[in-house]
Amino acid sequence: MSNSWQTYIDTSLLQSKAVAAAAIHGLDGTAWARSPSFNTTTEEMQKILSNMSKDNPQDFYVHGITANGTKYTFLRKTDNALYGRGRTNSGICVCKTHKCVIVAVYSEGMQPGSCNSVVEKLGDFLRDSNY
């Protein structure tokens, strides 16, 4: 995993205090960087990316969003992002760019909107940089 991608995890996401854990994966599902103990798998990312590419998010409604072995209830989908809720005031934001996908979770005591904003801002920056 490249050190520069890890910097995005550490400084752009985790230091914001709005994100509990995060990962960046390529569009093939391979991990580029992740926070410690956040072991998102290639298979989880491939499933998320496959379902994100569909106009109808039916699979997310039925099966939820799974990352790091945790299932989140699907809330909504936009052109480039997915949002889900966990069981204990936690949730997930997934943001797709041209070449990668950012997966971030928030935990109890964190604001969902703040997490979403931080992740979307990084996604916008990477898209503007052709990533």
Short mmCIF file of C-alpha atoms in Angstrom, two decimals:
data_model
loop_
_atom_site.label_atom_id
_atom_site.label_comp_id
_atom_site.label_asym_id
_atom_site.label_seq_id
_atom_site.Cartn_x
_atom_site.Cartn_y
_atom_site.Cartn_z
CA MET A 1 0.00 0.00 0.00
CA SER A 2 1.34 3.39 -0.97
CA ASN A 3 2.31 5.80 1.79
CA SER A 4 0.63 8.76 0.09
CA TRP A 5 -2.76 7.02 0.21
CA GLN A 6 -2.21 6.29 3.89
CA THR A 7 -1.69 10.02 4.42
CA TYR A 8 -5.21 10.66 3.12
CA ILE A 9 -6.57 8.16 5.65
CA ASP A 10 -4.56 9.58 8.55
CA THR A 11 -4.78 13.32 7.89
CA SER A 12 -7.86 13.95 5.77
CA LEU A 13 -10.15 11.44 7.45
CA LEU A 14 -9.03 10.26 10.90
CA GLN A 15 -7.62 13.60 12.08
CA SER A 16 -10.96 15.21 11.33
CA LYS A 17 -12.37 13.37 14.38
CA ALA A 18 -15.51 12.79 12.28
CA VAL A 19 -14.32 9.37 11.03
CA ALA A 20 -13.64 6.38 13.29
CA ALA A 21 -12.01 4.18 10.63
CA ALA A 22 -11.49 4.30 6.88
CA ALA A 23 -10.03 2.60 3.83
CA ILE A 24 -9.27 3.49 0.24
CA HIS A 25 -9.57 0.74 -2.37
CA GLY A 26 -8.98 0.68 -6.10
CA LEU A 27 -11.95 0.06 -8.38
CA ASP A 28 -10.84 -3.59 -8.62
CA GLY A 29 -11.39 -3.86 -4.86
CA THR A 30 -7.75 -4.05 -3.77
CA ALA A 31 -6.82 -2.04 -0.67
CA TRP A 32 -4.58 0.98 -1.20
CA ALA A 33 -4.63 2.17 2.42
CA ARG A 34 -6.62 1.62 5.59
CA SER A 35 -6.74 2.50 9.23
CA PRO A 36 -5.52 -0.08 11.73
CA SER A 37 -7.98 -2.90 12.43
CA PHE A 38 -10.26 -1.79 9.57
CA ASN A 39 -9.89 -4.85 7.39
CA THR A 40 -12.22 -4.22 4.49
CA THR A 41 -11.87 -7.02 1.97
CA THR A 42 -11.53 -7.06 -1.78
CA GLU A 43 -14.75 -9.09 -1.97
CA GLU A 44 -16.70 -6.55 0.12
CA MET A 45 -15.49 -3.70 -2.09
CA GLN A 46 -16.22 -5.56 -5.33
CA LYS A 47 -19.78 -6.20 -4.15
CA ILE A 48 -20.25 -2.56 -3.12
CA LEU A 49 -18.84 -1.29 -6.41
CA SER A 50 -20.91 -3.71 -8.47
CA ASN A 51 -24.11 -2.64 -6.75
CA MET A 52 -23.18 1.07 -6.88
CA SER A 53 -23.01 0.86 -10.66
CA LYS A 54 -26.66 -0.20 -10.86
CA ASP A 55 -29.41 2.39 -11.26
CA ASN A 56 -31.63 0.51 -8.81
CA PRO A 57 -30.12 0.05 -5.33
CA GLN A 58 -32.41 -2.94 -4.63
CA ASP A 59 -29.49 -5.19 -3.60
CA PHE A 60 -28.50 -2.68 -0.93
CA TYR A 61 -32.06 -2.56 0.42
CA VAL A 62 -32.16 -6.35 0.65
CA HIS A 63 -28.60 -7.12 1.81
CA GLY A 64 -27.35 -3.84 3.27
CA ILE A 65 -23.78 -2.59 2.96
CA THR A 66 -21.04 -4.79 4.41
CA ALA A 67 -17.56 -3.47 5.23
CA ASN A 68 -14.99 -4.81 7.68
CA GLY A 69 -17.39 -7.70 8.34
CA THR A 70 -20.06 -5.34 9.67
CA LYS A 71 -23.45 -5.01 8.02
CA TYR A 72 -25.03 -1.55 7.76
CA THR A 73 -28.64 -0.82 6.88
CA PHE A 74 -28.77 0.97 3.54
CA LEU A 75 -30.16 4.51 3.77
CA ARG A 76 -29.59 6.16 0.41
CA LYS A 77 -27.49 6.36 -2.74
CA THR A 78 -26.36 9.30 -4.85
CA ASP A 79 -24.38 9.21 -8.10
CA ASN A 80 -21.07 8.83 -6.24
CA ALA A 81 -21.92 7.85 -2.68
CA LEU A 82 -23.72 5.39 -0.40
CA TYR A 83 -24.87 5.91 3.15
CA GLY A 84 -25.78 3.36 5.80
CA ARG A 85 -26.61 3.08 9.48
CA GLY A 86 -25.23 0.62 12.01
CA ARG A 87 -26.85 -0.76 15.12
CA THR A 88 -25.36 1.48 17.81
CA ASN A 89 -25.36 5.07 16.56
CA SER A 90 -22.78 4.18 13.95
CA GLY A 91 -22.79 4.29 10.20
CA ILE A 92 -20.92 4.20 6.92
CA CYS A 93 -20.23 6.53 4.02
CA VAL A 94 -18.84 5.15 0.75
CA CYS A 95 -17.65 7.58 -1.91
CA LYS A 96 -16.58 6.50 -5.40
CA THR A 97 -14.15 8.52 -7.51
CA HIS A 98 -12.76 7.90 -11.02
CA LYS A 99 -10.14 5.40 -9.80
CA CYS A 100 -10.91 4.49 -6.21
CA VAL A 101 -13.52 4.14 -3.49
CA ILE A 102 -13.31 5.67 -0.01
CA VAL A 103 -15.03 3.78 2.79
CA ALA A 104 -15.41 5.50 6.14
CA VAL A 105 -17.34 4.68 9.29
CA TYR A 106 -18.38 6.77 12.24
CA SER A 107 -19.09 5.52 15.73
CA GLU A 108 -21.24 6.51 18.68
CA GLY A 109 -20.71 10.16 19.60
CA MET A 110 -19.77 11.18 16.06
CA GLN A 111 -22.12 13.10 13.78
CA PRO A 112 -23.15 11.29 10.58
CA GLY A 113 -23.29 14.54 8.62
CA SER A 114 -19.75 15.46 9.64
CA CYS A 115 -18.42 12.07 8.55
CA ASN A 116 -20.27 12.30 5.24
CA SER A 117 -18.98 15.83 4.63
CA VAL A 118 -15.33 14.88 5.27
CA VAL A 119 -15.55 11.82 3.03
CA GLU A 120 -17.38 13.66 0.23
CA LYS A 121 -14.84 16.51 0.38
CA LEU A 122 -11.95 14.06 -0.07
CA GLY A 123 -13.88 12.34 -2.87
CA ASP A 124 -14.42 15.69 -4.64
CA PHE A 125 -10.72 16.52 -4.29
CA LEU A 126 -9.66 13.16 -5.73
CA ARG A 127 -12.16 13.41 -8.61
CA ASP A 128 -10.91 16.95 -9.38
CA SER A 129 -7.38 15.49 -9.41
CA ASN A 130 -8.51 12.79 -11.90
CA TYR A 131 -8.48 10.11 -9.25
#
